[in-house]
Structures are given as structure tokens and as C-alpha cells.
Coordinates of C-alpha atoms in Angstrom, one line a residue:
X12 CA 8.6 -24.1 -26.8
X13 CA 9.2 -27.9 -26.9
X14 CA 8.8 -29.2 -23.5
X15 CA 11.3 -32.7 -24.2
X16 CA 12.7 -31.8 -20.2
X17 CA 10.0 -33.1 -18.5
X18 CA 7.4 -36.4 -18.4
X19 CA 4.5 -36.7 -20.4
X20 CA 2.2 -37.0 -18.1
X21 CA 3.4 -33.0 -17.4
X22 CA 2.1 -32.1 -20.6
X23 CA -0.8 -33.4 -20.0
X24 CA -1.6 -30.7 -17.2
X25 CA -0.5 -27.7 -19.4
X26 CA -3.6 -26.9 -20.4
X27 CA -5.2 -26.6 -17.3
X28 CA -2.5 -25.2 -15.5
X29 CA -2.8 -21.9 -17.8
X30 CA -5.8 -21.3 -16.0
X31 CA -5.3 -21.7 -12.6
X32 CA -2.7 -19.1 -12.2
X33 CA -3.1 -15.6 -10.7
X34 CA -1.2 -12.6 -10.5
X35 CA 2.6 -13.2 -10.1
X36 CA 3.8 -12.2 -6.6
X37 CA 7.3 -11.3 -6.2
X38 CA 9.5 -13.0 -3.0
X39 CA 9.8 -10.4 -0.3
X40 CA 12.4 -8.1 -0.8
X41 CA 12.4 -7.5 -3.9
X42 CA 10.1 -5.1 -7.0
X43 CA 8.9 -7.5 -9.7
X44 CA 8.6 -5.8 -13.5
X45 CA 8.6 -7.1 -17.0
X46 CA 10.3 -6.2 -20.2
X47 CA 8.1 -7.2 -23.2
X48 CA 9.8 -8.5 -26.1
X49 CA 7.1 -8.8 -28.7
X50 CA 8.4 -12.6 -29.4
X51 CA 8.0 -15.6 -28.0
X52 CA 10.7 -16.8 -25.5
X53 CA 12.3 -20.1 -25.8
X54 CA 13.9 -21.2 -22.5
X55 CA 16.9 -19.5 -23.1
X56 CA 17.9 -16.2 -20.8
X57 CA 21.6 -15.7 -19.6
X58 CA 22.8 -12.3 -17.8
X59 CA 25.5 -10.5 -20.4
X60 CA 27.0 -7.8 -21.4
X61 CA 25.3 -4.7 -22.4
X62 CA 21.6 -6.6 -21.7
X63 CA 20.4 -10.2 -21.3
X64 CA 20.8 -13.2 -24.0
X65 CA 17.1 -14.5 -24.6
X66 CA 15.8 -17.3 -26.9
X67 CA 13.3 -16.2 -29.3
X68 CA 10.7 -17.7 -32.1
X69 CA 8.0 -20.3 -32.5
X70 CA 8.3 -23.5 -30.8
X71 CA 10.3 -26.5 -32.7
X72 CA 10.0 -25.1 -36.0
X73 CA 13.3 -25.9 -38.2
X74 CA 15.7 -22.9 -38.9
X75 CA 13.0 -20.7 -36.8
X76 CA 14.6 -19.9 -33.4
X77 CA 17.2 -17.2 -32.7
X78 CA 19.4 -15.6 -30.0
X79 CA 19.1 -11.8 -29.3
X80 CA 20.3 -9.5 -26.9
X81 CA 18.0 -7.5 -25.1
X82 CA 18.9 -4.7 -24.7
X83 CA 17.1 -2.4 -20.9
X84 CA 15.6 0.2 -23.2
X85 CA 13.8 -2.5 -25.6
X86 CA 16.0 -2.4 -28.6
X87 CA 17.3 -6.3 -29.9
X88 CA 20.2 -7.1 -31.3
X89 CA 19.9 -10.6 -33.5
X90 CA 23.2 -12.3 -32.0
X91 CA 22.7 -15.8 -34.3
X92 CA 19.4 -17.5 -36.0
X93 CA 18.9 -20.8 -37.7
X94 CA 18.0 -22.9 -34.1
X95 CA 15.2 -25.7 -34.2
X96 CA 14.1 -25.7 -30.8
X97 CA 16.6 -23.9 -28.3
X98 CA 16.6 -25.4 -24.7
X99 CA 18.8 -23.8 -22.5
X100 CA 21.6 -21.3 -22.8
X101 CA 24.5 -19.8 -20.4
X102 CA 27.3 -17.2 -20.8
X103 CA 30.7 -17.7 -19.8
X104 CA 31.9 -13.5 -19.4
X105 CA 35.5 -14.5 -18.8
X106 CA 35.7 -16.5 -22.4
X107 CA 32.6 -13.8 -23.8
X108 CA 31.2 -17.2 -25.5
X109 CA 27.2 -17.6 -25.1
X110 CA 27.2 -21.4 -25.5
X111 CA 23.3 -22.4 -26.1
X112 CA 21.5 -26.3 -26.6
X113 CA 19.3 -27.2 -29.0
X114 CA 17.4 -30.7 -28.7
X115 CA 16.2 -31.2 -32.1
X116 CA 17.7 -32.0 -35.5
X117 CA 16.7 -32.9 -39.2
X118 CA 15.3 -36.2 -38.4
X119 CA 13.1 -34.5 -35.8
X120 CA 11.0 -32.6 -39.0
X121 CA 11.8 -35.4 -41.5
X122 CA 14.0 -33.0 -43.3
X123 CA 16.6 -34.2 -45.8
X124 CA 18.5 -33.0 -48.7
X125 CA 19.3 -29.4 -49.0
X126 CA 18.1 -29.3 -45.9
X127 CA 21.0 -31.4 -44.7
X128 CA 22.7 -28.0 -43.4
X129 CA 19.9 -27.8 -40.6
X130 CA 22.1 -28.8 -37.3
X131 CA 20.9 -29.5 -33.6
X132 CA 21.0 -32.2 -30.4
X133 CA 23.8 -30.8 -29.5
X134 CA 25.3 -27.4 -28.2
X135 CA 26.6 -24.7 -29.7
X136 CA 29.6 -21.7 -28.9
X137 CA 28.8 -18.5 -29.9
X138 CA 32.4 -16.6 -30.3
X139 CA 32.4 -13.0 -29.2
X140 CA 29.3 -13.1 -27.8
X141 CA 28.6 -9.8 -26.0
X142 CA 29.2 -8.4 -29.9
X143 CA 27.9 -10.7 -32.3
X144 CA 25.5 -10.0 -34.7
X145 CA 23.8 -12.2 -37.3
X146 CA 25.8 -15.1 -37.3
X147 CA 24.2 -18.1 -38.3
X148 CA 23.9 -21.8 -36.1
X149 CA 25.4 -24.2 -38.4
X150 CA 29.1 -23.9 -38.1
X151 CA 28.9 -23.0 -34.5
X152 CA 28.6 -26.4 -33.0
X153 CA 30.6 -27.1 -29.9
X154 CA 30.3 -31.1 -30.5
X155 CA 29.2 -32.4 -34.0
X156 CA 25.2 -32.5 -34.8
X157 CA 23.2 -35.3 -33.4
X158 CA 26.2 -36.4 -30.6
X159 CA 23.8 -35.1 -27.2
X160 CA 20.3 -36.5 -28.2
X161 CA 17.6 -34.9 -26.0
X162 CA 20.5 -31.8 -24.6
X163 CA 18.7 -29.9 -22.4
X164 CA 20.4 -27.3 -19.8
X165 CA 23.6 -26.0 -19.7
X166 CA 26.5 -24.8 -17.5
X167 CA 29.7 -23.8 -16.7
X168 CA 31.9 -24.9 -13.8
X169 CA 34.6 -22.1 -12.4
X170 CA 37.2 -22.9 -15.2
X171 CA 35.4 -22.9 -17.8
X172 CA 34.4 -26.6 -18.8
X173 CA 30.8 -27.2 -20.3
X174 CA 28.2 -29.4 -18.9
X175 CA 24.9 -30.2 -20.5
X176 CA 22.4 -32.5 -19.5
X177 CA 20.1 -35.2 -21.5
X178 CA 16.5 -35.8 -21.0
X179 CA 16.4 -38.8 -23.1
X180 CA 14.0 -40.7 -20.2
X181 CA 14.5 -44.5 -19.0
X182 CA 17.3 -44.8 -17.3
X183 CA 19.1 -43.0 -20.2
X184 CA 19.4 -39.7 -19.5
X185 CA 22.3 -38.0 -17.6
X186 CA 25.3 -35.1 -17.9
X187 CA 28.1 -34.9 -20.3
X188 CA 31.4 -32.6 -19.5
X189 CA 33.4 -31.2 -22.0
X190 CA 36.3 -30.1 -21.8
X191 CA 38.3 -28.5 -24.9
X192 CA 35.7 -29.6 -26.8
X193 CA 36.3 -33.4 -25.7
X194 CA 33.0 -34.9 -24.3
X195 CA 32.9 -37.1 -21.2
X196 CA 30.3 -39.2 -19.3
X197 CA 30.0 -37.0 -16.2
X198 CA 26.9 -38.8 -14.7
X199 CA 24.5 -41.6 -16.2
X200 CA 21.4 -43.4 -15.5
X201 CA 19.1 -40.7 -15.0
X202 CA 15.8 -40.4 -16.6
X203 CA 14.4 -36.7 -17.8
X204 CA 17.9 -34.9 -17.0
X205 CA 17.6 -31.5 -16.9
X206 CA 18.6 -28.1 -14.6
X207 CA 22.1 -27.7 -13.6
X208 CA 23.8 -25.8 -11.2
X209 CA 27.3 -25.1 -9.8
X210 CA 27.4 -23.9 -6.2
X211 CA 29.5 -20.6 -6.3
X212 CA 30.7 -22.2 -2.2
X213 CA 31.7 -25.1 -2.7
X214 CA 32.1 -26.3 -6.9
X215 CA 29.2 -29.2 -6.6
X216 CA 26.9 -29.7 -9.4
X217 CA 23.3 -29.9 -8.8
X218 CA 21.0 -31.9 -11.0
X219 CA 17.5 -31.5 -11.5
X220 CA 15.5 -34.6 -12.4
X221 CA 11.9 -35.6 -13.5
X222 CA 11.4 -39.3 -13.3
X223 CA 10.1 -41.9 -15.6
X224 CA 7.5 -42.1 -12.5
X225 CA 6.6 -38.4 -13.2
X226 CA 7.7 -36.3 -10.1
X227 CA 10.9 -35.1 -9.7
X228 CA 14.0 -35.0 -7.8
X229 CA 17.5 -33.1 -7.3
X230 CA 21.0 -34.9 -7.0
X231 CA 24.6 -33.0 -5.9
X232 CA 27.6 -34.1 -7.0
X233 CA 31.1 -33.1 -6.2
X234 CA 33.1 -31.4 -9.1
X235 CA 34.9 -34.8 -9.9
X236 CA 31.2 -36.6 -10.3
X237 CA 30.8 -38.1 -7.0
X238 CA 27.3 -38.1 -5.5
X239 CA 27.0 -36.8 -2.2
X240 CA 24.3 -37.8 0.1
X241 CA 21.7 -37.6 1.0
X242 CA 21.3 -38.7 -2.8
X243 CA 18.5 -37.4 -4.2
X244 CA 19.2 -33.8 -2.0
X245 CA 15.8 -33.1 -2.0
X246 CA 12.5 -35.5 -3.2
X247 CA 11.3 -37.5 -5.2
X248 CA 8.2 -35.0 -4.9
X249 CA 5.7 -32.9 -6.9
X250 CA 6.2 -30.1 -5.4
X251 CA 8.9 -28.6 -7.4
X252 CA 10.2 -29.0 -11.1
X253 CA 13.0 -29.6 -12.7
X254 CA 13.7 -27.4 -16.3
X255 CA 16.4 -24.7 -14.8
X256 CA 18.0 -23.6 -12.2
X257 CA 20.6 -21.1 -10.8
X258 CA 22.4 -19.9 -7.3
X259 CA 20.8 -17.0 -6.2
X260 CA 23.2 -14.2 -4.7
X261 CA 22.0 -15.3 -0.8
X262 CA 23.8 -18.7 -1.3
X263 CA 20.5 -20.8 -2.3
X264 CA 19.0 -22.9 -5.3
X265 CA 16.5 -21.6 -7.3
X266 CA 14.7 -24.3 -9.4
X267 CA 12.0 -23.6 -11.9
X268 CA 9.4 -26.2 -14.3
X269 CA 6.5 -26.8 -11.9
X270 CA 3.4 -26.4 -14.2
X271 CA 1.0 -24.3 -12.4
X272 CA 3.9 -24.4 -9.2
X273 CA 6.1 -22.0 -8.0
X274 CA 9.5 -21.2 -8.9
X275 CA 11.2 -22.8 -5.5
X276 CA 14.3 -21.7 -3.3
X277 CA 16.2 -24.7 -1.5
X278 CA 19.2 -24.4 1.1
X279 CA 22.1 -26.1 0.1
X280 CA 22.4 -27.2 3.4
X281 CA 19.7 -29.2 4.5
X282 CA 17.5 -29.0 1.7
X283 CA 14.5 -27.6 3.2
X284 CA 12.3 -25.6 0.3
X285 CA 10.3 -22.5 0.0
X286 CA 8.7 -20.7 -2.2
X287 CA 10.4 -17.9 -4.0
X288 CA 7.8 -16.9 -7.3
X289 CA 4.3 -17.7 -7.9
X290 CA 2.1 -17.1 -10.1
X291 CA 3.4 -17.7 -13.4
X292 CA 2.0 -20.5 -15.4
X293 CA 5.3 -22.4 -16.5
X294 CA 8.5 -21.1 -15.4
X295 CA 11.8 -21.9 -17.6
X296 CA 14.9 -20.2 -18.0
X297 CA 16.0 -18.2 -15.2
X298 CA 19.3 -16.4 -15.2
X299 CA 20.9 -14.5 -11.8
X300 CA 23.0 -11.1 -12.8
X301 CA 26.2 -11.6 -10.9
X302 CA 26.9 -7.6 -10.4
X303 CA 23.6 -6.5 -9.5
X304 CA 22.2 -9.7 -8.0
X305 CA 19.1 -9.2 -10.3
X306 CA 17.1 -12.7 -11.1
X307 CA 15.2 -12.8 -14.9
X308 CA 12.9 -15.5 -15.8
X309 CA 10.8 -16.6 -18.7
X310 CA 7.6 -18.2 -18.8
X311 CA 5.0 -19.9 -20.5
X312 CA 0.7 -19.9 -20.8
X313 CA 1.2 -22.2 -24.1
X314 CA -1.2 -19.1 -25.7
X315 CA 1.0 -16.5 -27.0
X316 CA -0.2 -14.4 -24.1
X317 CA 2.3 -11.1 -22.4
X318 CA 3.7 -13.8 -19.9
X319 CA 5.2 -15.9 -23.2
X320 CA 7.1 -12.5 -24.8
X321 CA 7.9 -11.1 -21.3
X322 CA 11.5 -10.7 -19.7
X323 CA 10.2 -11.2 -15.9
X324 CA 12.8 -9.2 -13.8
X325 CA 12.8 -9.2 -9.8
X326 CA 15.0 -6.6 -8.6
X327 CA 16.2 -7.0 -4.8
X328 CA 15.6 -3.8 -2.6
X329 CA 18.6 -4.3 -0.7
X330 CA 20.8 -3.8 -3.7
X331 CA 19.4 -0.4 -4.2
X332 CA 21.1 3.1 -3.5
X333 CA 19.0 5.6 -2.1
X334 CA 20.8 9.1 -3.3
X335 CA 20.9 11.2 -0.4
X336 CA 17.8 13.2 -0.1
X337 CA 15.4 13.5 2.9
X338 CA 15.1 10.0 4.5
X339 CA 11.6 11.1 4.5
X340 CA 11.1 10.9 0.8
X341 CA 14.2 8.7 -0.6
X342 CA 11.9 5.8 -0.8
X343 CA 10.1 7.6 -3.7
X344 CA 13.5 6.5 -5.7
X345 CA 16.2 4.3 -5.6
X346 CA 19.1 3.7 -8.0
X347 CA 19.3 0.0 -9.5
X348 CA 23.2 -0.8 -10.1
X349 CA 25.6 1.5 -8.3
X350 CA 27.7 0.3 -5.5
X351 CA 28.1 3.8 -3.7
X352 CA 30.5 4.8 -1.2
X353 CA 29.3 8.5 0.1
X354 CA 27.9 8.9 -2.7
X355 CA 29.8 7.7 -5.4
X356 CA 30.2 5.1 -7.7
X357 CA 33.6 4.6 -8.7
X358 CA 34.7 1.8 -12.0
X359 CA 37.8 1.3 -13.9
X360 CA 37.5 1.0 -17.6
X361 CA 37.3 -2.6 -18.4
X362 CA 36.5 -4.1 -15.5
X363 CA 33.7 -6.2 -14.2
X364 CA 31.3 -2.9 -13.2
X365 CA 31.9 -1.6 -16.7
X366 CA 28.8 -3.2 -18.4
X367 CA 30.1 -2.8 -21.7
X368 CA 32.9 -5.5 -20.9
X369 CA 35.7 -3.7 -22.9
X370 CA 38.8 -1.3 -22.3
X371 CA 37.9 1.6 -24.6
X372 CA 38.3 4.7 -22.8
X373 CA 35.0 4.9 -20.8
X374 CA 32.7 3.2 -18.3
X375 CA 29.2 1.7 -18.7
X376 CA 27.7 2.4 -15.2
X377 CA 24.3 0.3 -14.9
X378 CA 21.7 2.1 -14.2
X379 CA 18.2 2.1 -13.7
X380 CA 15.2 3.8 -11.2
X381 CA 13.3 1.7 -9.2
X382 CA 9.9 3.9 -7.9
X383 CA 8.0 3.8 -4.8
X384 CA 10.0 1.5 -3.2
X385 CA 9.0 -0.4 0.3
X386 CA 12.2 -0.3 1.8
X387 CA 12.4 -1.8 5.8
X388 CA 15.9 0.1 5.6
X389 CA 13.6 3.8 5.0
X390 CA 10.9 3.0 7.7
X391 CA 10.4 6.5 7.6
X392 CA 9.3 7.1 3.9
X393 CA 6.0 6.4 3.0
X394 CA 5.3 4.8 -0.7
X395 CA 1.5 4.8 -0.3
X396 CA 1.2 8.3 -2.7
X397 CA 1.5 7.6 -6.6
X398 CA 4.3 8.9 -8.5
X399 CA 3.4 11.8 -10.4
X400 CA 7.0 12.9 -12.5
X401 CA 10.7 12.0 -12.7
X402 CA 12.9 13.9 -14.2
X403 CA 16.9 12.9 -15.0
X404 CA 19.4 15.2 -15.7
X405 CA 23.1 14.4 -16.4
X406 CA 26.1 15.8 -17.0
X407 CA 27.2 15.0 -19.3
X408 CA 24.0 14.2 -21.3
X409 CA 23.0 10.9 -21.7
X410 CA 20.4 9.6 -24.8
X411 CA 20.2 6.5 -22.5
X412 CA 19.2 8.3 -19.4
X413 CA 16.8 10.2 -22.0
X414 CA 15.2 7.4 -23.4
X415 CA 15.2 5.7 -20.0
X416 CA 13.1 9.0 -18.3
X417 CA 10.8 9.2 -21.1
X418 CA 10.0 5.4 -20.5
X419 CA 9.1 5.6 -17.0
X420 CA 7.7 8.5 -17.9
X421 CA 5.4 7.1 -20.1
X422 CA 3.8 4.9 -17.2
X423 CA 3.0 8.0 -14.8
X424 CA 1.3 8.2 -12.3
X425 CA 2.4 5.1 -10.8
X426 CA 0.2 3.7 -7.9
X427 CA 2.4 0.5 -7.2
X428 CA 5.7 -0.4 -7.6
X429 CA 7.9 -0.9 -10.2
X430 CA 11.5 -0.4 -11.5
X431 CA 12.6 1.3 -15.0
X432 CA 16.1 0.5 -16.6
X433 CA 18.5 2.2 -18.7
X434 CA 21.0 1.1 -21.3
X435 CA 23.9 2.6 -18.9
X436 CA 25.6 5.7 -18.2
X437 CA 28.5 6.1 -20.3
X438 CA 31.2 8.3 -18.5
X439 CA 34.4 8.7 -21.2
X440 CA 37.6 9.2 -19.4
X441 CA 39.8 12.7 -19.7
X442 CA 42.2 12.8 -22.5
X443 CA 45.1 15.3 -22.0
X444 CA 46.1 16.9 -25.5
X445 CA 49.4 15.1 -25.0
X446 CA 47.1 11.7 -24.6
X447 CA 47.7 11.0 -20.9
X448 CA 44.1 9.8 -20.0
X449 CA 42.6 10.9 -16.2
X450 CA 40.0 10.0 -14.3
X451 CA 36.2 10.8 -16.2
X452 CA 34.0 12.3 -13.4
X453 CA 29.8 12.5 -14.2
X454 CA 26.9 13.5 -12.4
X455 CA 23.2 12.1 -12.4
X456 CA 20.4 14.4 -10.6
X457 CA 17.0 12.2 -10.3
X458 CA 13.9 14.3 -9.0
X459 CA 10.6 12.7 -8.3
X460 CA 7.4 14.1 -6.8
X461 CA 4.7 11.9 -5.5
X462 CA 0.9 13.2 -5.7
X463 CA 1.0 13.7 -2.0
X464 CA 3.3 17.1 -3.0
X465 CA 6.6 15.0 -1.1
X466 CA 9.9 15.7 -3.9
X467 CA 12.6 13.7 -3.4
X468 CA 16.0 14.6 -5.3
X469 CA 19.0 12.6 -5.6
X470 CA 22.0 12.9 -6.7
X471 CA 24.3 10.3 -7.8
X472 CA 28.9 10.8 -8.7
X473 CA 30.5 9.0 -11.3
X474 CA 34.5 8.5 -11.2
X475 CA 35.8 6.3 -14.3
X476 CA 39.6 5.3 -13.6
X477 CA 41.9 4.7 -16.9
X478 CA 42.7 0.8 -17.2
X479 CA 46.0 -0.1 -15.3

């Protein structure tokens, strides 16, 4: 990846920061797991529909980067190609437009000529997002080529309107709005601009910042650009970074781009900081799910290592369903995804819980199987015993819920903790031969057994409702 959102004096850590780093340890509260792409990431990762948006390819290599859609059970869909060196990306549902920055352009590889297509420093708007497939970068441009030198992150406010930030160092740097397409100075005379997040509470932008001087800070501004104080909200310090960052579903900031440093949690309030990841080398992108409250991350070593072609998923427990077995064993599993009530999750075709995003006779229920979990709310289930088997049966069947089981499967027995995800359970509504369509009803049976001999079975209702 090209590091451009940060000081050189950073970069001239890297190395050594690779090496310093242990295991990643997960905030408390919730199951850390991975999903290994076989690529290497590129900064980008944005919660959509039917999977996550992620950034792929070698780093700032001309025409070399793409967008893909990872899908939970592995499988990629190539959304659009032809990037130089991608730097941030985030997904605007409502619109279904992935709009993604790119900081470098032909001058940057001393490419002319035929090569005049090659388009970058600025951001682009990828139509149709959640079902794209193969498009290609030029022609996408939200702003002309070369008209945000150094864009870094992006975001979008409540209505819509795009903000992207420049890391163009010395006083230079700072964030553009655009609205309709039309750019505007939002904030200037910032150095190494970079993360950017709107407060879901209130509307105010945060900033994050690495200075000329080499540590960093964070600035909030009110929607119409005003800086509120304390200004900076939290440093200058070096105890933080500054390449993304995102509202987490408990109201705080998460900021990530400390080499060697943790991904950090701030309140919004007083700006007081803790930790909320460690252990991974170079934190980037990170992305929270809105529905299921799920945070993703990518990371760096700088050596091609798992921790560069990972999707690094943290799952909170207290989003999880147990199913109603034995609280004695319901620990043993937990459904990721369902909002039950008495054990049912209801959704109406088309609407937000439907994860395929589209009215079309059916609901997308997400779902996955999180396994031995350490729940406080099931004091009384132990997770100390390995899992031994889980077996899924629906009705109707399910080739997601298939391919999902033989997954986990696959890892058995399981020691620690972990969580497994499917590509969703599709539940088609009833059609009356006169074409009246009716509620479509489903059932999921989940059956685990620890090596301690403990089974716990679950059960979990599906009700799809017809689109007003």
C-alpha cells in the first residue's frame, strides 16, 4: 500500500514495527476471526450489501488495484479494476454508490501517451454498487483526474454529500465537500489530512491529523465547518494515528494508523482514549456494519504475510442470539445477525434486514455461528471443552448454510473461540397461484457437541413479510 497519509518519519519505523507485534487481542466483549482473501488489501473496506467492499492488489502499481466484494463464504466478486493506489473507500446504501479515493495519477509513474487513460488524485462513484461487476476506473470519476492531489479518506455526511481529505503536508492539506458533484473548501490549513468521521449524534465531522512535526492530532467540526473546541479534541500525541476512522455502534471513535500502536477508542465527549485492538502491525481501513454492529479492519506487516490478505472481523457478544436450548450449554453457540423476538426473526422484503438490499420476493437473513462463546449474559455455560461437531439443518435447504457448516466444520475441534459466517439464509415469500404473495416462514436447527459430551441445539424461526 502507499502510505502518502502519514509523516515520513512513520515510515521510517515500519520496518521495525513488523516485529514488535504479538498476537492480536480482541477488546472485551467481543470474538475476533479473520477471513483470508489471498490478496493483498489496500486500505479500502466498507460494510455492503451481500459482503464487505475491500481494496485489493500490489501497492502503487498503475492500473493494478481493484475493488471486490467479499463475499462471508470466500467467493469475490471483481466490482471495478484499473486503480493506482486506492486509499480509502466508503458506501453510501441509500444511493448503493461505493465512492472510493485514489492518491496517485500518471505523473506519479511517469506515464504518458496511451497511457493518458490511467486516471487518479481524485475519487471515484461506483453506480450500482452492491451489483457491479467488472467495470473499469476511468470513466467513473466523481471530480475530474488530478483535482484532490494527495485524497486520502472518505465519507459521507447523513444526506449524502462527499467529503474527502488531502494529505498533501505543510500547511496544505485539509477537506473538500462535494456536493452534486460541485467541490468546496470545507476546511484548510492542515498538514497530513487524513481519517474522517461523522458522529451518527450529533452531524460533526472528526478529522484525523498527522503533523508536519510527526505526531498526530484529531479536530471536530460542526456540519457547516466550524471548529469546536477544545480544538485539536484530542493531542497532538503519539499515542494514536491518524489513517481511518469510524463511529463504533456504543457512540465512540475508533481511530486506526499507529505503526506498531493500537487501534484506539475515544469518547466524543471528553476525549479521554483507550485501547480497543492490539496487536496488529499497521492498522488501516476499518469499516463498522450498521445492522449487526460488526467492526472489520485491514492491516499491514509490509511482508505479504496472512495479516496483509486478511479481512480482521470482531464480532460483539452482546449482539448475539443464543437459540433456546439449555442455558447450561447455549454458550456452545450463538447466532451472528438475527434480531429475535421469542424466537423469531422477522424481515420484510427490501428492507434494511434484507441483506440482499432488493425487493424481489424473498429475504436475505444474515447469518452466521459464533462457537464457544464467553458470554457474562450465560454465566452458567461453560466454554472451556473444545467443539467437537456442528451440524445445520434448514428448512428449506440452504447451499449457504451448507457451505457455511462444512467451513466451520473444517476447523473442528475448536479449543478457543471463534465465529463462522454464511452468505445468508434466503427465505422466498409464498406465492398464491392467483399471485397474492404471503408471508415466507423458515426454520434453522444448529446442533453442537462439545468433547466434554454437553449438546446444545437451537433452533432459530424465519418470517419474510411481502414489501408494502
Amino acid at each position: 500500500m502507499r502510505i502518502i497519509r502519514t509523516s515520513l518519519a512513520s515510515l521510517a519505523i515500519a520496518a521495525t514495527a513488523v516485529a514488535a507485534r504479538g498476537a492480536v487481542t480482541a477488546p472485551a466483549g467481543y470474538i475476533y476471526s479473520t477471513q483470508l482473501l489471498g490478496n493483498l488489501t489496500q486500505s479500502c473496506v466498507a460494510a455492503g450489501v451481500g459482503g464487505t467492499f475491500v481494496g485489493i492488489g500490489p501497492s502503487f502499481t498503475a492500473n493494478a488495484e481493484s475493488i471486490v466484494l467479499a463475499k462471508e463464504s470466500g467467493e469475490l466478486r471483481l466490482v471495478a479494476s484499473g486503480f493506482n493506489a486506492i486509499a480509502d473507500c466508503a458506501y453510501d446504501r441509500a444511493a448503493d454508490v461505493l465512492y472510493v479515493t485514489d492518491n496517485a495519477d500518471n505523473g506519479d509513474f511517469g506515464l504518458a501517451g496511451p497511457f493518458a487513460a490511467q486516471s487518479g488524485d481524485t475519487v471515484f462513484a461506483i453506480p450500482n454498487a452492491s451489483t457491479a461487476s467488472g467495470l473499469s476506473a476511468p470513466g467513473l470519476e466523481l471530480l475530474p483526474p488530478n483535482s484532490l492531489p494527495f485524497a486520502a479518506a472518505v465519507s459521507i455526511d447523513a444526506t449524502g454529500n462527499v467529503f474527502v481529505t488531502s494529505s498533501a503536508g505543510g500547511n496544505s492539506g485539509g477537506v473538500t465537500k462535494i456536493v452534486g458533484g460541485t467541490p468546496s473548501a470545507f476546511a484548510s490549513g492542515m498538514d497530513f489530512a487524513s481519517g474522517l468521521a461523522f458522529n451518527p449524534a450529533n452531524g460533526n465531522l472528526f478529522v484525523a491529523e498527522s503533523l508536519d512535526s510527526f505526531d498526530v492530532q484529531i479536530r471536530q467540526f460542526t456540519s457547516g465547518g466550524t471548529p469546536l473546541m477544545p480544538d485539536p479534541f484530542a493531542g497532538p500525541a503519539f499515542s494514536f494515528g491518524s489513517y481511518d476512522a469510524a463511529f463504533n455502534s456504543d457512540g465512540r471513535l475508533l481511530v486506526t494508523g499507529a505503526f506498531g500502536g493500537d487501534i484506539v477508542s475515544f469518547n466524543p465527549a471528553d476525549s479521554s482514549m483507550v485501547s480497543f485492538v492490539s496487536g496488529l502491525n499497521f492498522a488501516t481501513g476499518i469499516t463498522v456494519d450498521a445492522q449487526t454492529h460488526r467492526v472489520q479492519v485491514l492491516s499491514s506487516t509490509f511482508s505479504n504475510a496472512p495479516e496483509d490478505r486478511s479481512l480482521h472481523r470482531f464480532t460483539p457478544i452482546d449482539q448475539l442470539s443464543a437459540g433456546g436450548g439449555s442455558p447450561a450449554t447455549d454458550c456452545l453457540q450463538e447466532a451472528y445477525g438475527l434480531q429475535l423476538t421469542d424466537g423469531v426473526a422477522e424481515c420484510t422484503d427490501g428492507a434494511a434486514c434484507d441483506a440482499d438490499g432488493a425487493v424481489n420476493d424473498g429475504c436475505v437473513f444474515t447469518l452466521g455461528f459464533c462457537l464457544n462463546v464467553a458470554d457474562p449474559d450465560l454465566a452458567g455455560c461453560s466454554n472451556a471443552s473444545p467443539i467437537d461437531s456442528l451440524t445445520i439443518a434448514a428448512k428449506p435447504a440452504s447451499a449457504a448454510l451448507a457451505t457455511a457448516s462444512a467451513q466451520i466444520s473444517a476447523g473442528l475441534p475448536l479449543s478457543g473461540t471463534t465465529c463462522g459466517f454464511s452468505d445468508g439464509y434466503y427465505v422466498p415469500l409464498k406465492i398464491t397461484g392467483a399471485g397474492e404473495r404471503k408471508d415466507g416462514k423458515a426454520k434453522v436447527k444448529v446442533t453442537t457437541v462439545a468433547a466434554d459430551g454437553r449438546k446444545d441445539s437451537d433452533s432459530y424461526k424465519f418470517v419474510c413479510h411481502p414489501a408494502p
